[in-house]
Structures are given as C-alpha cells and as structure tokens.
C-alpha cells in the first residue's frame, strides 16, 4: 500500500499530498498534463458541437449564457483535487486551454487569459486552507471564485462591456452558479470516478477511495507521516 498523509475531518480522512504540498513529483506533472490534454480535447468538442446550439438557445437573455462557464473552469478544480499542491489548478487549466487554442476556437489566445484567471480563483481558495482541505467545499468555492475572477477582471470589461449593471450582476451570478455546479460538483465527481477505477491510487483521491472501501486503513499510515 502506498503511504499517505491523512487527518480526520468530520469523521472522514482527507489525504494530503505526499511529503508536503510543495514536494512536486514528476508523476504529478505528467498526470496533470495528461488530464489537461484530455480536457482540452473535450473543450474543443464542446466548442465545436454544443456551444453554438446552447448559445442560440440562451440568446433571448444573453447573461444566462454564463451558465456554461463552469465547463471551462472544471480542469482547474479537477487538477487541484487530484494533486493537491500549489499550482496544480494552474497547470491543468493552462494545458487544457492551450490544447483548446491549438485545436481551434473562436476566442484564440484569449482562452489562455481566461484559463489563467479561472485557475487563480481555485488556487486562492486552496491557499486559504493551506492546501489541507480538499472536500466538496473547496471544489464549490474554487469553481465560484474562478468564475468571479474571470468575469470581474476580464469579461465585464470586454465581452459584457455593453451590458447594464443589472445585467452584469446577473451575468456574474450565472457564472458563479455554473462554477459551483459544473466545475465544483462536476470536477469532484470526475476525480471520484477516476479514483474508483484505481487509476489514481498514487494520488490522495485514490488513497481516500481505498480507505473508504476498507482496502487501506489509517493504521497503515506511517506514524511520522500522519498529520
């Protein structure tokens, strides 16, 4: 069994990154890059086949189009939940945005700016908890703050600059809801699904799954590595 850092939180155990949050491993970098590429291809598929029909469906009230925003924040949340180190959200999100740009998108290189702002929202939330809390609360708040950063620091002044302030606030609320639901809940569901397959047993979510299924107990954790 792999070693882990773990501490009880509300009766459960939250596995932390091995050897502390700043001890990046090559495996972390490679896995985040692979996840980012996969989600970047998914971005391209969404942009190509679903975005325009959904945009047309919501054209009667343009601020509601931000209900789609969470899709693009999901890599940041998923990356942070998987690796649990500073910069994990940024790396996963920027790889996904770069792949989306290279495959072709109407926003071209602006997706890199959007990805940077989205990821910074998730990074700030993880930093506030000093990379020691990776539950549903972090996922949801990370998705929400990622949306706030993108909309308030960028989209209000470009994509939504002609909107009234009432519409801008609705635009922001729609983005926050999408960030919470699609990026937060969706990102957490994605990582838990990956953990259930056994594909990420070398990462904290995999260890949490093994503990939940009884395949690993906290007694197996070396004393020197318990929180």
XYZ file of N, CA and C in Angstrom:
681
model
N 0.832 -1.199 0.000
C 0.000 0.000 0.000
C 0.871 1.254 0.000
N 0.397 2.255 -0.675
C 1.159 3.496 -0.734
C 1.020 4.263 0.571
N 1.989 5.080 0.854
C 1.947 5.887 2.054
C 1.087 7.110 1.814
N 0.662 7.738 2.901
C -0.192 8.904 2.733
C -0.060 9.830 3.928
N -0.403 11.063 3.745
C -0.642 11.986 4.830
C -2.149 12.005 5.008
N -2.620 11.891 6.225
C -4.065 11.889 6.414
C -4.411 12.497 7.752
N -5.558 13.126 7.847
C -6.045 13.630 9.118
C -7.550 13.580 9.116
N -8.163 13.369 10.255
C -9.613 13.258 10.295
C -10.293 14.603 10.095
N -11.329 14.612 9.294
C -12.133 15.803 9.076
C -13.582 15.377 9.063
N -14.308 15.790 10.094
C -15.734 15.456 10.206
C -15.966 13.957 10.066
N -15.097 13.173 10.754
C -15.286 11.736 10.721
C -14.693 11.045 9.513
N -14.159 11.771 8.571
C -13.562 11.167 7.393
C -12.091 11.538 7.363
N -11.385 10.940 6.418
C -9.982 11.257 6.291
C -9.719 11.952 4.958
N -9.056 13.068 5.044
C -8.656 13.783 3.847
C -7.184 13.489 3.607
N -6.888 12.815 2.537
C -5.499 12.523 2.213
C -4.855 13.765 1.621
N -3.652 14.041 2.066
C -2.922 15.206 1.568
C -1.793 14.761 0.656
N -1.203 15.727 -0.027
C -0.109 15.410 -0.945
C 1.069 14.816 -0.176
N 1.685 13.810 -0.761
C 2.809 13.137 -0.098
C 3.976 14.095 0.125
N 4.563 13.996 1.304
C 5.770 14.760 1.661
C 5.547 16.274 1.665
N 4.302 16.697 1.832
C 4.003 18.120 1.895
C 3.590 18.685 0.554
N 2.866 19.801 0.579
C 2.295 20.332 -0.664
C 3.320 20.822 -1.683
N 4.512 21.157 -1.240
C 5.478 21.739 -2.177
C 6.428 20.699 -2.787
N 6.277 19.441 -2.385
C 7.175 18.391 -2.873
C 6.626 17.781 -4.170
N 6.695 18.541 -5.235
C 6.179 18.078 -6.521
C 6.949 16.854 -7.001
N 6.239 15.889 -7.591
C 6.851 14.712 -8.188
C 6.687 14.781 -9.710
N 7.543 14.078 -10.419
C 7.393 14.008 -11.879
C 6.035 13.424 -12.238
N 5.581 12.447 -11.430
C 4.275 11.825 -11.687
C 3.148 12.849 -11.610
N 3.258 13.804 -10.691
C 2.240 14.851 -10.585
C 2.174 15.659 -11.885
N 3.337 16.073 -12.362
C 3.394 16.911 -13.563
C 2.850 16.174 -14.787
N 3.278 14.912 -14.938
C 2.856 14.135 -16.110
C 1.351 13.887 -16.073
N 0.845 13.531 -14.893
C -0.584 13.213 -14.785
C -1.448 14.454 -15.023
N -1.030 15.587 -14.479
C -1.784 16.816 -14.722
C -1.758 17.192 -16.202
N -0.613 16.977 -16.848
C -0.519 17.288 -18.278
C -1.452 16.390 -19.086
N -1.484 15.103 -18.744
C -2.372 14.177 -19.463
C -3.838 14.559 -19.242
N -4.180 14.852 -17.984
C -5.561 15.255 -17.685
C -5.915 16.548 -18.414
N -4.971 17.487 -18.435
C -5.220 18.755 -19.121
C -5.434 18.569 -20.613
N -4.633 17.699 -21.231
C -4.805 17.438 -22.669
C -6.174 16.815 -22.932
N -6.544 15.847 -22.107
C -7.843 15.191 -22.301
C -8.991 16.194 -22.180
N -8.902 17.064 -21.180
C -9.973 18.052 -21.002
C -9.906 19.142 -22.069
N -8.715 19.438 -22.584
C -8.608 20.397 -23.690
C -9.296 19.870 -24.941
N -9.138 18.580 -25.211
C -9.842 17.970 -26.347
C -11.356 18.012 -26.105
N -11.744 17.790 -24.841
C -13.174 17.880 -24.512
C -13.688 19.306 -24.729
N -12.858 20.306 -24.400
C -13.217 21.706 -24.672
C -13.515 21.888 -26.151
N -12.577 21.379 -26.987
C -12.736 21.522 -28.434
C -14.058 20.886 -28.880
N -14.351 19.705 -28.369
C -15.592 19.050 -28.738
C -16.812 19.862 -28.321
N -16.740 20.424 -27.109
C -17.859 21.251 -26.645
C -17.986 22.510 -27.504
N -16.841 23.175 -27.763
C -16.859 24.402 -28.569
C -17.450 24.146 -29.954
N -17.118 22.986 -30.510
C -17.487 22.689 -31.897
C -18.928 22.220 -32.034
N -19.371 21.372 -31.122
C -20.659 20.703 -31.324
C -21.781 21.178 -30.403
N -21.459 21.739 -29.256
C -22.516 22.070 -28.297
C -22.634 23.553 -27.998
N -21.518 24.287 -28.037
C -21.545 25.679 -27.595
C -22.536 26.526 -28.401
N -22.483 26.421 -29.718
C -23.328 27.311 -30.528
C -24.816 26.986 -30.408
N -25.215 25.707 -30.388
C -26.638 25.422 -30.144
C -27.111 25.927 -28.777
N -26.269 25.760 -27.751
C -26.672 26.235 -26.421
C -26.701 27.758 -26.371
N -25.733 28.405 -27.048
C -25.714 29.873 -27.103
C -26.981 30.396 -27.777
N -27.385 29.727 -28.850
C -28.602 30.144 -29.552
C -29.834 29.944 -28.665
N -29.827 28.860 -27.904
C -30.954 28.569 -27.015
C -31.114 29.647 -25.947
N -29.975 30.228 -25.507
C -29.992 31.227 -24.443
C -29.903 32.652 -24.993
N -30.002 32.811 -26.308
C -29.813 34.119 -26.933
C -30.867 35.135 -26.489
N -32.014 34.675 -26.049
C -33.063 35.603 -25.629
C -32.700 36.384 -24.382
N -31.766 35.870 -23.594
C -31.314 36.568 -22.387
C -29.798 36.315 -22.252
N -28.975 37.107 -22.936
C -27.532 36.842 -23.027
C -26.801 36.599 -21.701
N -27.141 37.282 -20.591
C -26.397 36.984 -19.359
C -26.489 35.515 -18.942
N -27.579 34.851 -19.338
C -27.748 33.440 -18.968
C -26.747 32.533 -19.661
N -26.090 33.044 -20.718
C -25.087 32.222 -21.406
C -23.911 31.886 -20.499
N -23.747 32.641 -19.429
C -22.669 32.328 -18.488
C -22.940 31.058 -17.693
N -24.130 30.498 -17.832
C -24.398 29.207 -17.190
C -23.514 28.105 -17.759
N -22.850 28.394 -18.882
C -21.918 27.415 -19.467
C -20.494 27.587 -18.953
N -20.210 28.662 -18.245
C -18.828 28.999 -17.885
C -18.110 27.892 -17.108
N -18.815 27.212 -16.236
C -18.177 26.221 -15.384
C -17.454 25.118 -16.143
N -17.892 24.862 -17.372
C -17.224 23.829 -18.183
C -15.741 24.138 -18.321
N -15.415 25.419 -18.522
C -14.019 25.798 -18.755
C -13.235 25.935 -17.448
N -13.895 25.925 -16.315
C -13.193 26.012 -15.026
C -12.920 24.627 -14.455
N -13.614 23.634 -14.984
C -13.523 22.275 -14.430
C -12.092 21.736 -14.356
N -11.232 21.945 -15.363
C -9.859 21.415 -15.245
C -9.110 21.958 -14.031
N -9.323 23.224 -13.688
C -8.632 23.807 -12.535
C -9.060 23.114 -11.243
N -10.353 22.901 -11.084
C -10.857 22.232 -9.880
C -10.379 20.782 -9.841
N -10.501 20.082 -10.966
C -10.106 18.675 -11.007
C -8.612 18.516 -10.744
N -7.806 19.385 -11.341
C -6.358 19.298 -11.138
C -5.966 19.502 -9.692
N -6.594 20.475 -9.030
C -6.277 20.723 -7.622
C -6.741 19.570 -6.740
N -7.937 19.049 -6.996
C -8.440 17.935 -6.187
C -7.587 16.684 -6.364
N -7.011 16.513 -7.532
C -6.218 15.310 -7.793
C -4.828 15.385 -7.149
N -4.090 16.445 -7.399
C -2.682 16.503 -6.975
C -2.493 17.208 -5.632
N -3.305 18.224 -5.343
C -3.329 18.870 -4.020
C -2.024 19.578 -3.679
N -1.478 20.278 -4.661
C -0.267 21.058 -4.457
C -0.464 22.451 -5.066
N 0.261 23.457 -4.577
C 0.163 24.797 -5.165
C 0.548 24.749 -6.645
N -0.276 25.329 -7.489
C -0.001 25.354 -8.918
C -0.669 24.228 -9.689
N -1.266 23.264 -9.004
C -1.898 22.140 -9.706
C -3.070 22.611 -10.567
N -3.878 23.508 -10.029
C -5.008 24.030 -10.801
C -4.505 24.809 -12.012
N -3.470 25.597 -11.800
C -2.929 26.424 -12.879
C -2.371 25.556 -14.004
N -1.602 24.537 -13.661
C -1.005 23.693 -14.691
C -2.063 22.962 -15.499
N -3.003 22.329 -14.819
C -4.030 21.561 -15.530
C -4.885 22.466 -16.421
N -5.263 23.625 -15.887
C -6.112 24.539 -16.653
C -5.375 25.113 -17.858
N -4.102 25.469 -17.696
C -3.370 26.075 -18.806
C -3.069 25.062 -19.901
N -2.826 23.812 -19.533
C -2.637 22.781 -20.558
C -3.939 22.609 -21.339
N -5.061 22.527 -20.630
C -6.352 22.362 -21.303
C -6.644 23.558 -22.218
N -6.378 24.773 -21.736
C -6.635 25.966 -22.550
C -5.719 26.004 -23.772
N -4.469 25.574 -23.600
C -3.527 25.575 -24.725
C -3.963 24.594 -25.804
N -4.417 23.414 -25.377
C -4.901 22.424 -26.339
C -6.135 22.952 -27.058
N -7.028 23.580 -26.307
C -8.225 24.159 -26.922
C -7.841 25.191 -27.975
N -6.855 26.036 -27.648
C -6.416 27.066 -28.596
C -5.789 26.436 -29.839
N -4.952 25.433 -29.644
C -4.260 24.813 -30.779
C -5.222 24.057 -31.694
N -6.269 23.468 -31.125
C -7.235 22.739 -31.941
C -8.191 23.675 -32.664
N -8.266 24.930 -32.196
C -9.101 25.909 -32.870
C -10.328 26.307 -32.079
N -10.387 27.598 -31.740
C -11.531 28.140 -31.012
C -11.716 29.589 -31.425
N -12.932 30.078 -31.352
C -13.194 31.455 -31.790
C -12.517 32.484 -30.890
N -12.133 32.079 -29.686
C -11.506 33.027 -28.765
C -9.983 33.055 -28.883
N -9.446 32.180 -29.701
C -7.998 32.135 -29.969
C -7.181 32.192 -28.673
N -6.170 33.067 -28.629
C -5.267 33.092 -27.474
C -5.911 33.665 -26.216
N -7.088 34.264 -26.333
C -7.767 34.789 -25.141
C -8.146 33.671 -24.176
N -8.214 32.439 -24.677
C -8.540 31.345 -23.762
C -7.426 31.156 -22.724
N -6.210 31.589 -23.067
C -5.112 31.481 -22.101
C -5.314 32.462 -20.954
N -5.752 33.668 -21.279
C -6.043 34.651 -20.226
C -7.198 34.171 -19.353
N -8.241 33.674 -20.004
C -9.386 33.174 -19.247
C -8.962 32.016 -18.345
N -8.172 31.105 -18.884
C -7.718 29.962 -18.097
C -6.884 30.390 -16.906
N -6.034 31.389 -17.119
C -5.205 31.892 -16.021
C -6.069 32.444 -14.885
N -7.069 33.245 -15.227
C -7.930 33.841 -14.197
C -8.771 32.770 -13.492
N -9.290 31.824 -14.270
C -10.089 30.748 -13.675
C -9.254 29.936 -12.680
N -8.046 29.588 -13.102
C -7.183 28.777 -12.237
C -6.767 29.536 -10.984
N -6.531 30.834 -11.115
C -6.116 31.606 -9.949
C -7.195 31.621 -8.876
N -8.460 31.608 -9.290
C -9.537 31.534 -8.308
C -9.448 30.265 -7.483
N -9.201 29.147 -8.137
C -9.092 27.868 -7.426
C -7.843 27.859 -6.548
N -6.745 28.401 -7.076
C -5.504 28.426 -6.302
C -5.670 29.252 -5.017
N -6.374 30.362 -5.097
C -6.570 31.214 -3.922
C -7.355 30.472 -2.843
N -8.408 29.763 -3.235
C -9.208 29.024 -2.254
C -8.364 27.941 -1.581
N -7.582 27.188 -2.358
C -6.730 26.143 -1.771
C -5.685 26.755 -0.840
N -5.142 27.898 -1.216
C -4.126 28.549 -0.384
C -4.716 29.038 0.940
N -5.967 29.493 0.909
C -6.603 29.962 2.140
C -6.694 28.839 3.173
N -6.819 27.603 2.702
C -6.837 26.442 3.604
C -5.456 25.794 3.704
N -4.461 26.460 3.186
C -3.068 25.994 3.236
C -2.915 24.585 2.665
N -3.682 24.292 1.630
C -3.624 23.003 0.909
C -3.849 21.827 1.859
N -4.767 21.992 2.827
C -5.073 20.930 3.785
C -6.537 20.510 3.735
N -7.329 21.127 2.852
C -8.742 20.772 2.769
C -9.122 20.603 1.298
N -9.601 19.435 0.951
C -9.919 19.145 -0.449
C -11.258 18.437 -0.550
N -12.251 18.982 0.090
C -13.577 18.385 0.106
C -14.516 19.124 -0.847
N -15.801 18.868 -0.673
C -16.795 19.498 -1.547
C -16.763 21.020 -1.419
N -16.507 21.522 -0.208
C -16.474 22.970 -0.002
C -15.390 23.620 -0.867
N -14.200 23.030 -0.862
C -13.139 23.595 -1.693
C -13.513 23.547 -3.170
N -14.084 22.432 -3.615
C -14.428 22.300 -5.029
C -15.436 23.369 -5.447
N -16.460 23.551 -4.624
C -17.513 24.512 -4.982
C -16.990 25.955 -4.910
N -16.311 26.290 -3.814
C -15.796 27.658 -3.698
C -14.728 27.946 -4.744
N -13.920 26.952 -5.080
C -12.931 27.143 -6.133
C -13.594 27.445 -7.467
N -14.636 26.694 -7.785
C -15.359 26.953 -9.029
C -16.005 28.330 -9.044
N -16.553 28.722 -7.892
C -17.204 30.039 -7.805
C -16.176 31.164 -7.953
N -15.064 31.079 -7.226
C -14.084 32.166 -7.294
C -13.392 32.199 -8.659
N -13.237 31.036 -9.289
C -12.698 31.028 -10.650
C -13.602 31.816 -11.594
N -14.903 31.646 -11.436
C -15.859 32.392 -12.265
C -15.800 33.878 -11.944
N -15.713 34.219 -10.662
C -15.668 35.628 -10.262
C -14.429 36.308 -10.849
N -13.287 35.657 -10.758
C -12.061 36.249 -11.291
C -12.182 36.506 -12.791
N -12.688 35.529 -13.520
C -12.775 35.709 -14.976
C -13.765 36.813 -15.338
N -14.914 36.808 -14.703
C -15.953 37.764 -15.089
C -15.606 39.177 -14.638
N -15.224 39.327 -13.379
C -14.995 40.678 -12.836
C -13.703 41.301 -13.388
N -12.685 40.500 -13.586
C -11.401 41.051 -14.033
C -11.261 41.106 -15.548
N -12.140 40.415 -16.258
C -11.980 40.368 -17.725
C -13.293 40.590 -18.473
N -14.252 39.688 -18.291
C -15.405 39.706 -19.183
C -16.302 40.920 -19.015
N -16.414 41.428 -17.805
C -17.241 42.626 -17.623
C -16.772 43.770 -18.519
N -15.460 43.832 -18.767
C -14.881 44.984 -19.471
C -14.665 44.735 -20.951
N -14.967 43.522 -21.408
C -14.792 43.203 -22.822
C -16.058 42.551 -23.365
N -16.289 41.294 -23.070
C -17.433 40.572 -23.622
C -18.767 41.164 -23.174
N -18.815 41.715 -21.956
C -20.087 42.218 -21.417
C -20.054 43.722 -21.189
N -19.170 44.439 -21.873
C -18.992 45.866 -21.587
C -20.229 46.702 -21.929
N -21.074 46.220 -22.823
C -22.257 46.995 -23.206
C -23.478 46.658 -22.353
N -23.352 45.691 -21.462
C -24.467 45.322 -20.596
C -24.697 46.398 -19.540
N -25.943 46.546 -19.106
C -26.237 47.393 -17.945
C -25.651 46.718 -16.702
N -25.550 47.479 -15.602
C -25.011 46.883 -14.386
C -25.936 45.802 -13.838
N -27.209 45.942 -14.050
C -28.142 44.892 -13.628
C -27.845 43.594 -14.384
N -27.644 43.710 -15.684
C -27.317 42.521 -16.480
C -25.936 41.977 -16.100
N -24.993 42.889 -15.816
C -23.661 42.415 -15.424
C -23.718 41.594 -14.138
N -24.543 42.019 -13.205
C -24.661 41.270 -11.956
C -25.331 39.910 -12.170
N -26.326 39.888 -13.049
C -26.948 38.598 -13.388
C -25.943 37.712 -14.114
N -25.160 38.320 -15.000
C -24.090 37.623 -15.726
C -23.122 36.979 -14.731
N -22.767 37.753 -13.693
C -21.865 37.247 -12.658
C -22.522 36.115 -11.868
N -23.779 36.295 -11.490
C -24.476 35.259 -10.718
C -24.586 33.955 -11.509
N -24.881 34.074 -12.803
C -24.980 32.871 -13.643
C -23.634 32.157 -13.711
N -22.564 32.934 -13.847
C -21.231 32.331 -13.887
C -20.872 31.654 -12.573
N -21.242 32.278 -11.462
C -20.949 31.683 -10.148
C -21.713 30.375 -9.948
N -22.975 30.357 -10.357
C -23.764 29.122 -10.251
C -23.134 28.020 -11.095
N -22.737 28.391 -12.312
C -22.111 27.414 -13.194
C -20.779 26.929 -12.623
N -20.012 27.860 -12.049
C -18.740 27.467 -11.443
C -18.938 26.506 -10.290
N -19.970 26.750 -9.487
C -20.241 25.868 -8.350
C -20.703 24.490 -8.802
N -21.628 24.471 -9.770
C -22.260 23.206 -10.151
C -21.390 22.407 -11.128
N -21.057 23.035 -12.253
C -20.341 22.269 -13.294
C -18.878 22.038 -12.898
N -18.192 23.145 -12.504
C -16.773 22.995 -12.160
C -16.604 22.348 -10.786
N -17.369 22.812 -9.790
C -17.209 22.309 -8.433
C -17.713 20.883 -8.279
N -19.017 20.701 -8.442
C -19.595 19.363 -8.296
C -19.103 18.425 -9.392
N -19.025 18.966 -10.623
C -18.576 18.139 -11.742
C -17.124 17.725 -11.606
N -16.269 18.667 -11.199
C -14.856 18.339 -11.029
C -14.656 17.308 -9.942
N -15.382 17.451 -8.859
C -15.257 16.475 -7.769
C -15.758 15.097 -8.215
N -16.871 15.087 -8.948
C -17.400 13.813 -9.436
C -16.417 13.140 -10.385
N -15.760 13.922 -11.215
C -14.784 13.373 -12.156
C -13.631 12.708 -11.410
N -13.094 13.394 -10.415
C -11.953 12.840 -9.685
C -12.366 11.616 -8.867
N -13.542 11.654 -8.283
C -14.005 10.476 -7.530
C -14.231 9.289 -8.464
N -14.706 9.554 -9.672
C -14.893 8.475 -10.648
C -13.547 7.889 -11.048
N -12.552 8.751 -11.249
C -11.212 8.258 -11.577
C -10.653 7.426 -10.430
N -10.880 7.877 -9.196
C -10.388 7.138 -8.035
C -11.031 5.756 -7.953
N -12.290 5.671 -8.302
C -12.992 4.382 -8.229
C -12.442 3.370 -9.224
N -11.820 3.860 -10.293
C -11.248 2.930 -11.287
C -9.907 2.371 -10.835
N -9.287 3.002 -9.832
C -7.964 2.581 -9.401
C -6.845 3.239 -10.179
N -7.191 4.110 -11.108
C -6.180 4.727 -11.971
C -5.349 5.787 -11.257
N -5.837 6.287 -10.126
C -5.114 7.369 -9.447
C -4.773 6.966 -8.014
N -4.466 5.692 -7.810
C -4.127 5.229 -6.462
C -2.855 5.874 -5.918
N -2.033 6.406 -6.794
C -0.801 7.066 -6.349
C -1.050 8.500 -5.895
N -2.309 8.923 -5.910
C -2.668 10.296 -5.541
C -3.646 10.264 -4.355
N -3.762 11.378 -3.650
C -4.639 11.400 -2.468
C -6.074 10.927 -2.704
N -6.738 11.275 -3.822
C -8.107 10.765 -4.000
C -8.160 9.247 -4.093
N -7.118 8.646 -4.677
C -7.061 7.188 -4.739
C -6.934 6.587 -3.357
N -6.127 7.222 -2.504
C -5.967 6.735 -1.139
C -7.265 6.880 -0.341
N -7.953 7.985 -0.553
C -9.248 8.165 0.121
C -10.226 7.079 -0.293
N -10.213 6.722 -1.569
C -11.118 5.673 -2.042
C -10.760 4.334 -1.411
N -9.478 4.049 -1.301
C -9.049 2.786 -0.695
C -9.451 2.724 0.776
N -9.353 3.850 1.482
C -9.786 3.891 2.885
C -11.293 3.690 2.975
N -12.032 4.341 2.087
C -13.495 4.235 2.114
C -13.966 2.820 1.822
N -13.219 2.082 1.009
C -13.613 0.718 0.654
C -12.980 -0.325 1.566
N -12.202 0.129 2.560
C -11.604 -0.798 3.518
C -10.347 -1.474 3.036
N -9.841 -1.079 1.870
C -8.623 -1.685 1.335
C -7.370 -1.085 1.960
N -7.533 0.031 2.628
C -6.419 0.691 3.314
C -6.976 1.301 4.582
N -6.269 1.134 5.679
C -6.703 1.761 6.927
C -5.691 2.800 7.348
N -6.144 3.708 8.186
C -5.223 4.746 8.654
C -4.118 4.169 9.511
N -4.331 2.925 10.051
C -3.272 2.276 10.827
C -2.068 1.948 9.957
N -2.311 1.856 8.646
C -1.221 1.535 7.733
C -0.361 2.753 7.427
N -0.834 3.929 7.823
C -0.098 5.149 7.536
C 1.069 5.249 8.498
N 2.300 5.425 8.010
C 3.438 5.581 8.904
C 3.226 6.710 9.888
N 3.574 6.457 11.167
C 3.320 7.439 12.211
C 3.924 8.787 11.873
N 5.130 8.782 11.335
C 5.808 10.037 11.032
C 5.159 10.840 9.950
N 4.200 10.233 9.187
C 3.559 10.952 8.095
C 2.136 11.331 8.407
N 1.634 11.001 9.604
C 0.281 11.419 9.969
C 0.304 12.879 10.396
N -0.800 13.557 10.068
C -0.936 14.954 10.475
C -1.357 15.047 11.914
